[in-house]
């Protein structure tokens, strides 16, 4: 399937695996930020120069994500916020690295103005905590389809107010898993042993 951007279906490592002509066509076609919503994916073609911060709506299930820093060297990007489910990970050829279902599945593919794939510089994004106190984020690529915890690769996850600030160490598919939601006062355990 093609459009003015060339490909319209992106899988794992699609942009790095494109030929140089295809990547340059994609770069030339992205002249403004455009969002295309489908049932299971929100895809945004991003002209980074005009988007210092980018909010990417959630697909049918999942969470909206805001990218606050696209990293060094990138001038264009394709960002996909996919329906958050184990089935979606499986459809991408990936295995869930956690026993919890993902709350977010995002793919960020960046290019420079010459069409070169930018994958090694960090990307910073925020994900709402929705009451969770901790989050684990895994990255996936063609050499790691079972997921790698970003903190083992130089990335980080920090709770800041009502959002997690996530620094991805490189570009790839990432899945986020929220854990540790605080119990509500009515369900919190009590110290009363009289029952």
Short mmCIF file of N, CA and C in Angstrom, two decimals:
data_model
loop_
_atom_site.label_atom_id
_atom_site.label_comp_id
_atom_site.label_asym_id
_atom_site.label_seq_id
_atom_site.Cartn_x
_atom_site.Cartn_y
_atom_site.Cartn_z
N UNK A 1 0.85 -1.17 0.00
CA UNK A 1 0.00 0.00 0.00
C UNK A 1 0.90 1.24 0.00
N UNK A 2 0.59 2.20 -0.87
CA UNK A 2 1.42 3.40 -0.96
C UNK A 2 0.55 4.64 -0.87
N UNK A 3 1.19 5.76 -0.59
CA UNK A 3 0.56 7.07 -0.53
C UNK A 3 1.62 8.08 -0.94
N UNK A 4 1.36 9.36 -0.67
CA UNK A 4 2.38 10.35 -1.00
C UNK A 4 3.68 10.11 -0.21
N UNK A 5 3.59 9.33 0.88
CA UNK A 5 4.75 9.03 1.71
C UNK A 5 5.48 7.76 1.25
N UNK A 6 4.97 7.11 0.23
CA UNK A 6 5.53 5.82 -0.16
C UNK A 6 4.81 4.74 0.60
N UNK A 7 5.47 4.11 1.53
CA UNK A 7 4.84 3.06 2.34
C UNK A 7 3.81 3.67 3.29
N UNK A 8 2.75 2.90 3.57
CA UNK A 8 1.79 3.33 4.59
C UNK A 8 1.67 2.29 5.70
N UNK A 9 2.38 1.22 5.58
CA UNK A 9 2.36 0.19 6.61
C UNK A 9 3.80 -0.01 7.07
N UNK A 10 4.02 0.24 8.35
CA UNK A 10 5.37 0.17 8.90
C UNK A 10 5.45 -0.95 9.92
N UNK A 11 6.40 -1.84 9.75
CA UNK A 11 6.65 -2.89 10.72
C UNK A 11 7.95 -2.62 11.45
N UNK A 12 8.41 -3.59 12.14
CA UNK A 12 9.63 -3.48 12.91
C UNK A 12 10.81 -3.15 12.00
N UNK A 13 11.52 -2.08 12.31
CA UNK A 13 12.71 -1.64 11.56
C UNK A 13 12.43 -1.32 10.09
N UNK A 14 11.19 -0.92 9.76
CA UNK A 14 10.83 -0.62 8.36
C UNK A 14 11.68 0.48 7.76
N UNK A 15 11.81 1.60 8.45
CA UNK A 15 12.54 2.74 7.88
C UNK A 15 14.02 2.43 7.71
N UNK A 16 14.71 1.89 8.72
CA UNK A 16 16.12 1.58 8.50
C UNK A 16 16.34 0.58 7.36
N UNK A 17 15.36 -0.28 7.12
CA UNK A 17 15.51 -1.30 6.07
C UNK A 17 15.06 -0.83 4.69
N UNK A 18 14.54 0.40 4.58
CA UNK A 18 14.17 0.95 3.28
C UNK A 18 15.43 1.25 2.48
N UNK A 19 15.29 1.27 1.17
CA UNK A 19 16.39 1.72 0.33
C UNK A 19 16.55 3.23 0.46
N UNK A 20 17.69 3.74 0.08
CA UNK A 20 17.97 5.16 0.23
C UNK A 20 16.99 6.02 -0.57
N UNK A 21 16.56 5.57 -1.73
CA UNK A 21 15.59 6.32 -2.54
C UNK A 21 14.24 6.38 -1.84
N UNK A 22 13.81 5.27 -1.24
CA UNK A 22 12.54 5.25 -0.51
C UNK A 22 12.58 6.19 0.70
N UNK A 23 13.70 6.17 1.42
CA UNK A 23 13.83 7.05 2.59
C UNK A 23 13.83 8.51 2.16
N UNK A 24 14.51 8.84 1.06
CA UNK A 24 14.54 10.23 0.59
C UNK A 24 13.15 10.66 0.13
N UNK A 25 12.40 9.76 -0.51
CA UNK A 25 11.02 10.07 -0.91
C UNK A 25 10.18 10.38 0.31
N UNK A 26 10.34 9.59 1.36
CA UNK A 26 9.61 9.82 2.60
C UNK A 26 9.97 11.18 3.19
N UNK A 27 11.25 11.49 3.29
CA UNK A 27 11.69 12.79 3.83
C UNK A 27 11.10 13.94 3.02
N UNK A 28 11.18 13.85 1.70
CA UNK A 28 10.67 14.93 0.84
C UNK A 28 9.16 15.10 0.95
N UNK A 29 8.45 14.02 1.23
CA UNK A 29 6.99 14.08 1.32
C UNK A 29 6.50 14.69 2.63
N UNK A 30 7.31 14.61 3.67
CA UNK A 30 6.90 15.14 4.98
C UNK A 30 7.24 16.63 5.01
N UNK A 31 6.26 17.45 4.67
CA UNK A 31 6.46 18.91 4.64
C UNK A 31 5.71 19.60 5.78
N UNK A 32 4.86 18.87 6.46
CA UNK A 32 4.10 19.36 7.60
C UNK A 32 3.76 18.14 8.46
N UNK A 33 3.29 18.38 9.65
CA UNK A 33 2.90 17.27 10.51
C UNK A 33 1.47 16.85 10.15
N UNK A 34 1.31 15.56 9.86
CA UNK A 34 0.00 15.03 9.47
C UNK A 34 -0.29 13.77 10.27
N UNK A 35 -1.52 13.68 10.79
CA UNK A 35 -1.95 12.52 11.56
C UNK A 35 -2.93 11.69 10.73
N UNK A 36 -2.71 10.39 10.71
CA UNK A 36 -3.61 9.46 10.05
C UNK A 36 -4.03 8.44 11.10
N UNK A 37 -5.34 8.40 11.37
CA UNK A 37 -5.87 7.47 12.38
C UNK A 37 -6.51 6.27 11.71
N UNK A 38 -6.14 5.11 12.17
CA UNK A 38 -6.74 3.86 11.73
C UNK A 38 -7.26 3.15 12.97
N UNK A 39 -7.95 2.04 12.80
CA UNK A 39 -8.58 1.39 13.95
C UNK A 39 -7.59 0.99 15.03
N UNK A 40 -6.42 0.51 14.67
CA UNK A 40 -5.46 0.03 15.66
C UNK A 40 -4.18 0.84 15.75
N UNK A 41 -4.07 1.91 14.95
CA UNK A 41 -2.83 2.69 14.93
C UNK A 41 -3.13 4.15 14.66
N UNK A 42 -2.49 5.03 15.42
CA UNK A 42 -2.45 6.45 15.09
C UNK A 42 -1.04 6.70 14.56
N UNK A 43 -0.94 7.10 13.28
CA UNK A 43 0.36 7.33 12.65
C UNK A 43 0.50 8.83 12.39
N UNK A 44 1.65 9.39 12.79
CA UNK A 44 1.91 10.80 12.57
C UNK A 44 3.20 10.94 11.78
N UNK A 45 3.11 11.63 10.64
CA UNK A 45 4.28 12.00 9.85
C UNK A 45 4.69 13.37 10.37
N UNK A 46 5.91 13.51 10.85
CA UNK A 46 6.32 14.69 11.60
C UNK A 46 7.44 15.45 10.91
N UNK A 47 7.18 16.74 10.66
CA UNK A 47 8.24 17.68 10.28
C UNK A 47 8.74 18.24 11.60
N UNK A 48 9.84 17.73 12.10
CA UNK A 48 10.31 18.05 13.45
C UNK A 48 10.55 19.54 13.64
N UNK A 49 10.99 20.24 12.60
CA UNK A 49 11.24 21.68 12.72
C UNK A 49 9.98 22.44 13.14
N UNK A 50 8.81 21.94 12.76
CA UNK A 50 7.57 22.63 13.11
C UNK A 50 6.88 22.01 14.32
N UNK A 51 7.50 21.03 14.96
CA UNK A 51 6.88 20.34 16.09
C UNK A 51 7.89 20.18 17.22
N UNK A 52 8.00 21.19 18.09
CA UNK A 52 8.94 21.07 19.19
C UNK A 52 8.46 20.02 20.20
N UNK A 53 7.17 19.80 20.28
CA UNK A 53 6.57 18.79 21.13
C UNK A 53 5.41 18.20 20.35
N UNK A 54 5.18 16.91 20.47
CA UNK A 54 4.15 16.26 19.68
C UNK A 54 3.35 15.32 20.54
N UNK A 55 2.04 15.53 20.59
CA UNK A 55 1.14 14.60 21.27
C UNK A 55 0.57 13.64 20.23
N UNK A 56 0.67 12.35 20.50
CA UNK A 56 0.18 11.33 19.60
C UNK A 56 -0.98 10.62 20.29
N UNK A 57 -2.16 10.77 19.72
CA UNK A 57 -3.37 10.20 20.33
C UNK A 57 -3.26 8.69 20.43
N UNK A 58 -4.01 8.16 21.37
CA UNK A 58 -4.07 6.72 21.54
C UNK A 58 -4.85 6.11 20.39
N UNK A 59 -4.51 4.88 20.05
CA UNK A 59 -5.31 4.12 19.08
C UNK A 59 -6.52 3.58 19.84
N UNK A 60 -7.15 2.52 19.36
CA UNK A 60 -8.37 2.00 19.97
C UNK A 60 -8.21 1.64 21.44
N UNK A 61 -7.05 1.19 21.83
CA UNK A 61 -6.74 0.95 23.24
C UNK A 61 -5.32 1.45 23.44
N UNK A 62 -5.02 1.90 24.60
CA UNK A 62 -3.69 2.44 24.84
C UNK A 62 -3.79 3.85 25.39
N UNK A 63 -2.69 4.54 25.37
CA UNK A 63 -2.57 5.84 26.02
C UNK A 63 -1.93 6.83 25.07
N UNK A 64 -2.41 8.07 25.12
CA UNK A 64 -1.76 9.14 24.36
C UNK A 64 -0.35 9.33 24.89
N UNK A 65 0.56 9.66 24.00
CA UNK A 65 1.97 9.84 24.34
C UNK A 65 2.41 11.20 23.80
N UNK A 66 3.24 11.91 24.56
CA UNK A 66 3.78 13.18 24.08
C UNK A 66 5.28 13.05 23.93
N UNK A 67 5.79 13.31 22.73
CA UNK A 67 7.24 13.30 22.50
C UNK A 67 7.72 14.73 22.73
N UNK A 68 8.66 14.89 23.65
CA UNK A 68 9.15 16.22 23.99
C UNK A 68 10.53 16.51 23.39
N UNK A 69 11.24 15.47 22.95
CA UNK A 69 12.55 15.66 22.33
C UNK A 69 12.81 14.51 21.36
N UNK A 70 12.94 14.83 20.07
CA UNK A 70 13.17 13.82 19.05
C UNK A 70 14.63 13.41 18.93
N UNK A 71 15.52 14.04 19.66
CA UNK A 71 16.92 13.66 19.63
C UNK A 71 17.72 14.40 18.58
N UNK A 72 19.01 14.22 18.63
CA UNK A 72 19.96 14.92 17.77
C UNK A 72 19.93 14.40 16.34
N UNK A 73 19.93 15.34 15.38
CA UNK A 73 20.09 14.99 13.98
C UNK A 73 18.82 14.70 13.21
N UNK A 74 17.72 14.43 13.89
CA UNK A 74 16.49 14.07 13.20
C UNK A 74 15.75 15.32 12.72
N UNK A 75 15.28 15.29 11.47
CA UNK A 75 14.49 16.39 10.94
C UNK A 75 13.07 15.96 10.58
N UNK A 76 12.87 14.67 10.37
CA UNK A 76 11.56 14.11 10.04
C UNK A 76 11.37 12.84 10.86
N UNK A 77 10.11 12.47 11.08
CA UNK A 77 9.84 11.24 11.83
C UNK A 77 8.49 10.66 11.42
N UNK A 78 8.37 9.37 11.62
CA UNK A 78 7.09 8.69 11.54
C UNK A 78 6.90 8.07 12.92
N UNK A 79 5.79 8.44 13.58
CA UNK A 79 5.50 7.94 14.92
C UNK A 79 4.20 7.16 14.86
N UNK A 80 4.21 5.96 15.42
CA UNK A 80 3.00 5.16 15.48
C UNK A 80 2.69 4.83 16.93
N UNK A 81 1.47 5.18 17.36
CA UNK A 81 0.96 4.78 18.67
C UNK A 81 -0.06 3.70 18.37
N UNK A 82 0.28 2.47 18.71
CA UNK A 82 -0.54 1.32 18.35
C UNK A 82 -1.46 0.90 19.50
N UNK A 83 -2.51 0.17 19.15
CA UNK A 83 -3.39 -0.41 20.16
C UNK A 83 -2.53 -1.22 21.12
N UNK A 84 -2.71 -1.01 22.40
CA UNK A 84 -1.86 -1.65 23.40
C UNK A 84 -2.44 -3.01 23.80
N UNK A 85 -1.82 -4.05 23.28
CA UNK A 85 -2.27 -5.41 23.62
C UNK A 85 -1.16 -6.40 23.29
N UNK A 86 -1.24 -7.57 23.92
CA UNK A 86 -0.29 -8.63 23.59
C UNK A 86 -0.48 -9.07 22.14
N UNK A 87 -1.73 -9.03 21.65
CA UNK A 87 -1.99 -9.40 20.25
C UNK A 87 -1.27 -8.45 19.29
N UNK A 88 -1.22 -7.16 19.62
CA UNK A 88 -0.51 -6.20 18.76
C UNK A 88 0.98 -6.50 18.75
N UNK A 89 1.56 -6.76 19.93
CA UNK A 89 2.97 -7.13 19.97
C UNK A 89 3.22 -8.35 19.09
N UNK A 90 2.36 -9.34 19.21
CA UNK A 90 2.49 -10.56 18.42
C UNK A 90 2.39 -10.29 16.92
N UNK A 91 1.48 -9.39 16.53
CA UNK A 91 1.33 -9.06 15.10
C UNK A 91 2.58 -8.39 14.53
N UNK A 92 3.39 -7.80 15.39
CA UNK A 92 4.65 -7.18 14.98
C UNK A 92 5.82 -8.17 15.05
N UNK A 93 5.51 -9.41 15.45
CA UNK A 93 6.55 -10.43 15.57
C UNK A 93 7.32 -10.32 16.87
N UNK A 94 6.69 -9.71 17.89
CA UNK A 94 7.36 -9.46 19.16
C UNK A 94 6.72 -10.28 20.27
N UNK A 95 7.51 -10.57 21.30
CA UNK A 95 7.01 -11.28 22.48
C UNK A 95 6.95 -10.32 23.65
N UNK A 96 5.93 -10.47 24.46
CA UNK A 96 5.80 -9.63 25.65
C UNK A 96 6.92 -9.98 26.62
N UNK A 97 7.68 -8.99 27.03
CA UNK A 97 8.79 -9.20 27.95
C UNK A 97 8.35 -9.17 29.40
N UNK A 98 7.06 -8.99 29.64
CA UNK A 98 6.53 -8.79 30.98
C UNK A 98 5.26 -9.62 31.12
N UNK A 99 4.90 -9.98 32.33
CA UNK A 99 3.65 -10.72 32.54
C UNK A 99 2.43 -9.81 32.45
N UNK A 100 2.64 -8.50 32.52
CA UNK A 100 1.54 -7.54 32.42
C UNK A 100 1.28 -7.17 30.97
N UNK A 101 0.04 -6.90 30.65
CA UNK A 101 -0.30 -6.42 29.31
C UNK A 101 0.28 -5.01 29.14
N UNK A 102 0.72 -4.65 27.95
CA UNK A 102 1.27 -3.31 27.75
C UNK A 102 0.18 -2.25 27.84
N UNK A 103 0.54 -1.08 28.34
CA UNK A 103 -0.39 0.05 28.38
C UNK A 103 -0.13 0.99 27.21
N UNK A 104 1.03 0.87 26.59
CA UNK A 104 1.40 1.70 25.45
C UNK A 104 2.33 0.90 24.54
N UNK A 105 2.10 1.00 23.23
CA UNK A 105 3.05 0.47 22.24
C UNK A 105 3.28 1.59 21.25
N UNK A 106 4.51 2.06 21.20
CA UNK A 106 4.85 3.18 20.32
C UNK A 106 6.06 2.82 19.48
N UNK A 107 6.06 3.28 18.24
CA UNK A 107 7.21 3.10 17.36
C UNK A 107 7.61 4.48 16.84
N UNK A 108 8.88 4.81 16.97
CA UNK A 108 9.40 6.09 16.51
C UNK A 108 10.49 5.81 15.48
N UNK A 109 10.31 6.34 14.29
CA UNK A 109 11.29 6.16 13.19
C UNK A 109 11.72 7.55 12.74
N UNK A 110 13.02 7.85 12.85
CA UNK A 110 13.52 9.20 12.56
C UNK A 110 14.48 9.20 11.39
N UNK A 111 14.49 10.34 10.68
CA UNK A 111 15.36 10.51 9.52
C UNK A 111 16.00 11.89 9.56
N UNK A 112 17.17 12.02 8.93
CA UNK A 112 17.75 13.35 8.75
C UNK A 112 17.31 13.88 7.39
N UNK A 113 17.72 15.09 7.05
CA UNK A 113 17.27 15.73 5.81
C UNK A 113 17.76 15.01 4.55
N UNK A 114 18.80 14.18 4.67
CA UNK A 114 19.31 13.42 3.52
C UNK A 114 18.67 12.04 3.39
N UNK A 115 17.76 11.72 4.31
CA UNK A 115 17.10 10.42 4.26
C UNK A 115 17.80 9.32 5.02
N UNK A 116 18.84 9.68 5.79
CA UNK A 116 19.52 8.67 6.60
C UNK A 116 18.69 8.37 7.84
N UNK A 117 18.60 7.10 8.20
CA UNK A 117 17.88 6.69 9.40
C UNK A 117 18.67 7.13 10.63
N UNK A 118 17.97 7.75 11.58
CA UNK A 118 18.59 8.17 12.85
C UNK A 118 18.03 7.23 13.92
N UNK A 119 18.87 6.40 14.48
CA UNK A 119 18.36 5.45 15.47
C UNK A 119 19.12 5.45 16.78
N UNK A 120 20.31 6.04 16.83
CA UNK A 120 21.12 5.88 18.03
C UNK A 120 21.02 7.03 19.03
N UNK A 121 20.35 8.13 18.69
CA UNK A 121 20.23 9.20 19.68
C UNK A 121 18.93 9.02 20.48
N UNK A 122 18.93 9.55 21.69
CA UNK A 122 17.80 9.37 22.60
C UNK A 122 16.55 10.11 22.14
N UNK A 123 15.39 9.59 22.57
CA UNK A 123 14.08 10.21 22.36
C UNK A 123 13.45 10.34 23.74
N UNK A 124 12.85 11.52 24.05
CA UNK A 124 12.20 11.71 25.33
C UNK A 124 10.71 11.86 25.11
N UNK A 125 9.93 11.14 25.92
CA UNK A 125 8.48 11.23 25.81
C UNK A 125 7.85 11.15 27.19
N UNK A 126 6.58 11.56 27.25
CA UNK A 126 5.84 11.43 28.51
C UNK A 126 4.62 10.55 28.27
N UNK A 127 4.31 9.75 29.29
CA UNK A 127 3.16 8.86 29.27
C UNK A 127 2.41 9.08 30.58
N UNK A 128 1.09 9.32 30.54
CA UNK A 128 0.34 9.51 31.78
C UNK A 128 0.48 8.30 32.71
N UNK A 129 0.58 8.56 34.00
CA UNK A 129 0.75 7.47 34.96
C UNK A 129 -0.56 6.75 35.24
N UNK A 130 -1.68 7.44 35.08
CA UNK A 130 -2.99 6.85 35.40
C UNK A 130 -3.00 6.18 36.76
N UNK A 131 -2.31 6.80 37.72
CA UNK A 131 -2.30 6.31 39.09
C UNK A 131 -1.22 5.30 39.41
N UNK A 132 -0.51 4.83 38.42
CA UNK A 132 0.57 3.86 38.67
C UNK A 132 1.76 4.56 39.31
N UNK A 133 2.52 3.82 40.08
CA UNK A 133 3.70 4.40 40.73
C UNK A 133 5.01 3.99 40.07
N UNK A 134 4.97 2.94 39.27
CA UNK A 134 6.17 2.53 38.53
C UNK A 134 5.77 2.09 37.12
N UNK A 135 6.72 2.15 36.23
CA UNK A 135 6.52 1.72 34.84
C UNK A 135 7.82 1.10 34.36
N UNK A 136 7.69 0.01 33.63
CA UNK A 136 8.84 -0.60 32.96
C UNK A 136 8.62 -0.45 31.47
N UNK A 137 9.66 -0.05 30.75
CA UNK A 137 9.57 0.15 29.31
C UNK A 137 10.59 -0.76 28.64
N UNK A 138 10.13 -1.46 27.62
CA UNK A 138 10.98 -2.37 26.85
C UNK A 138 11.10 -1.86 25.43
N UNK A 139 12.29 -2.02 24.84
CA UNK A 139 12.47 -1.71 23.42
C UNK A 139 12.66 -3.02 22.66
N UNK A 140 12.28 -2.96 21.40
CA UNK A 140 12.36 -4.12 20.51
C UNK A 140 12.99 -3.67 19.20
N UNK A 141 13.74 -4.55 18.57
CA UNK A 141 14.24 -4.33 17.22
C UNK A 141 14.47 -5.69 16.59
N UNK A 142 14.93 -5.71 15.37
CA UNK A 142 15.05 -6.99 14.67
C UNK A 142 16.01 -7.96 15.36
N UNK A 143 16.91 -7.47 16.20
CA UNK A 143 17.81 -8.38 16.90
C UNK A 143 17.35 -8.67 18.33
N UNK A 144 16.27 -8.04 18.78
CA UNK A 144 15.74 -8.27 20.13
C UNK A 144 14.22 -8.22 20.09
N UNK A 145 13.62 -9.33 19.70
CA UNK A 145 12.16 -9.38 19.57
C UNK A 145 11.47 -9.77 20.87
N UNK A 146 12.24 -10.06 21.92
CA UNK A 146 11.64 -10.36 23.22
C UNK A 146 11.65 -9.15 24.14
N UNK A 147 12.27 -8.08 23.74
CA UNK A 147 12.27 -6.84 24.53
C UNK A 147 13.43 -6.74 25.48
N UNK A 148 13.93 -5.51 25.62
CA UNK A 148 15.03 -5.21 26.52
C UNK A 148 14.61 -4.03 27.38
N UNK A 149 14.73 -4.17 28.69
CA UNK A 149 14.41 -3.08 29.62
C UNK A 149 15.32 -1.90 29.29
N UNK A 150 14.72 -0.72 29.05
CA UNK A 150 15.52 0.43 28.62
C UNK A 150 16.54 0.87 29.65
N UNK A 151 16.29 0.57 30.93
CA UNK A 151 17.26 1.00 31.95
C UNK A 151 18.56 0.22 31.86
N UNK A 152 18.56 -0.93 31.18
CA UNK A 152 19.80 -1.69 30.99
C UNK A 152 20.58 -1.20 29.79
N UNK A 153 19.99 -0.28 29.01
CA UNK A 153 20.63 0.25 27.81
C UNK A 153 20.94 1.75 27.91
N UNK A 154 20.79 2.31 29.10
CA UNK A 154 21.06 3.73 29.29
C UNK A 154 19.82 4.62 29.24
N UNK A 155 18.65 4.03 29.12
CA UNK A 155 17.40 4.79 29.15
C UNK A 155 16.93 4.97 30.58
N UNK A 156 15.80 5.68 30.74
CA UNK A 156 15.29 5.89 32.09
C UNK A 156 13.78 6.09 32.06
N UNK A 157 13.16 5.83 33.23
CA UNK A 157 11.74 6.07 33.44
C UNK A 157 11.62 6.75 34.80
N UNK A 158 11.04 7.96 34.82
CA UNK A 158 10.93 8.73 36.05
C UNK A 158 9.50 9.24 36.20
N UNK A 159 8.91 9.03 37.37
CA UNK A 159 7.58 9.58 37.64
C UNK A 159 7.74 11.05 38.00
N UNK A 160 7.05 11.91 37.25
CA UNK A 160 7.11 13.36 37.47
C UNK A 160 5.68 13.88 37.48
N UNK A 161 5.16 14.14 38.68
CA UNK A 161 3.77 14.55 38.80
C UNK A 161 2.85 13.42 38.38
N UNK A 162 2.01 13.66 37.39
CA UNK A 162 1.06 12.63 36.93
C UNK A 162 1.54 11.93 35.66
N UNK A 163 2.79 12.14 35.26
CA UNK A 163 3.33 11.53 34.05
C UNK A 163 4.63 10.80 34.33
N UNK A 164 4.87 9.78 33.53
CA UNK A 164 6.19 9.16 33.49
C UNK A 164 6.97 9.84 32.38
N UNK A 165 8.19 10.27 32.67
CA UNK A 165 9.10 10.81 31.66
C UNK A 165 10.00 9.65 31.27
N UNK A 166 9.94 9.29 29.98
CA UNK A 166 10.67 8.13 29.47
C UNK A 166 11.74 8.61 28.50
N UNK A 167 12.97 8.20 28.74
CA UNK A 167 14.07 8.49 27.81
C UNK A 167 14.44 7.17 27.16
N UNK A 168 14.06 7.05 25.88
CA UNK A 168 14.42 5.86 25.11
C UNK A 168 15.86 6.02 24.64
N UNK A 169 16.71 5.01 24.82
CA UNK A 169 18.12 5.15 24.44
C UNK A 169 18.34 5.13 22.93
N UNK A 170 17.35 4.67 22.18
CA UNK A 170 17.45 4.59 20.72
C UNK A 170 16.06 4.46 20.14
N UNK A 171 15.97 4.54 18.83
CA UNK A 171 14.70 4.43 18.14
C UNK A 171 14.37 2.97 17.89
N UNK A 172 13.13 2.61 18.17
CA UNK A 172 12.65 1.26 17.93
C UNK A 172 11.18 1.22 18.31
N UNK A 173 10.64 0.03 18.42
CA UNK A 173 9.31 -0.14 19.01
C UNK A 173 9.53 -0.21 20.51
N UNK A 174 8.65 0.42 21.28
CA UNK A 174 8.74 0.36 22.74
C UNK A 174 7.37 0.02 23.30
N UNK A 175 7.35 -0.81 24.33
CA UNK A 175 6.11 -1.08 25.05
C UNK A 175 6.30 -0.68 26.50
N UNK A 176 5.28 -0.02 27.05
CA UNK A 176 5.33 0.44 28.43
C UNK A 176 4.32 -0.36 29.24
N UNK A 177 4.72 -0.72 30.47
CA UNK A 177 3.88 -1.53 31.34
C UNK A 177 3.79 -0.83 32.69
N UNK A 178 2.59 -0.33 33.03
CA UNK A 178 2.39 0.35 34.31
C UNK A 178 2.18 -0.69 35.41
N UNK A 179 2.78 -0.42 36.57
CA UNK A 179 2.57 -1.28 37.73
C UNK A 179 2.56 -0.43 38.99
N UNK A 180 2.10 -1.02 40.08
CA UNK A 180 2.19 -0.37 41.37
C UNK A 180 1.19 0.72 41.63
N UNK A 181 -0.04 0.59 41.10
CA UNK A 181 -1.05 1.60 41.39
C UNK A 181 -1.36 1.56 42.88
N UNK A 182 -1.49 2.73 43.46
CA UNK A 182 -1.80 2.82 44.88
C UNK A 182 -3.23 2.37 45.13
N UNK A 183 -3.49 1.60 46.21
CA UNK A 183 -4.87 1.21 46.50
C UNK A 183 -5.68 2.41 46.96
N UNK A 184 -6.97 2.39 46.67
CA UNK A 184 -7.83 3.48 47.14
C UNK A 184 -8.00 3.32 48.64
N UNK A 185 -8.36 4.39 49.37
CA UNK A 185 -8.50 4.29 50.82
C UNK A 185 -9.48 3.21 51.26
N UNK A 186 -10.53 2.96 50.50
CA UNK A 186 -11.52 1.97 50.91
C UNK A 186 -11.00 0.54 50.78
N UNK A 187 -9.99 0.30 49.97
CA UNK A 187 -9.46 -1.05 49.80
C UNK A 187 -8.08 -1.23 50.39
N UNK A 188 -7.56 -0.17 50.99
CA UNK A 188 -6.23 -0.28 51.59
C UNK A 188 -6.29 -1.18 52.81
N UNK A 189 -5.27 -2.00 53.03
CA UNK A 189 -5.27 -2.87 54.21
C UNK A 189 -5.21 -2.01 55.48
N UNK A 190 -5.83 -2.50 56.51
CA UNK A 190 -5.81 -1.77 57.78
C UNK A 190 -4.93 -2.52 58.77
N UNK A 191 -4.57 -1.84 59.85
CA UNK A 191 -3.77 -2.45 60.90
C UNK A 191 -4.64 -3.14 61.93
N UNK A 192 -5.96 -3.11 61.75
CA UNK A 192 -6.89 -3.67 62.70
C UNK A 192 -6.97 -5.18 62.50
N UNK A 193 -6.52 -5.95 63.48
CA UNK A 193 -6.54 -7.41 63.42
C UNK A 193 -7.75 -8.01 64.11
N UNK A 194 -8.76 -7.22 64.41
CA UNK A 194 -9.89 -7.70 65.19
C UNK A 194 -10.85 -8.56 64.37
N UNK A 195 -10.73 -8.64 63.08
CA UNK A 195 -11.65 -9.45 62.26
C UNK A 195 -11.34 -10.89 62.37
#
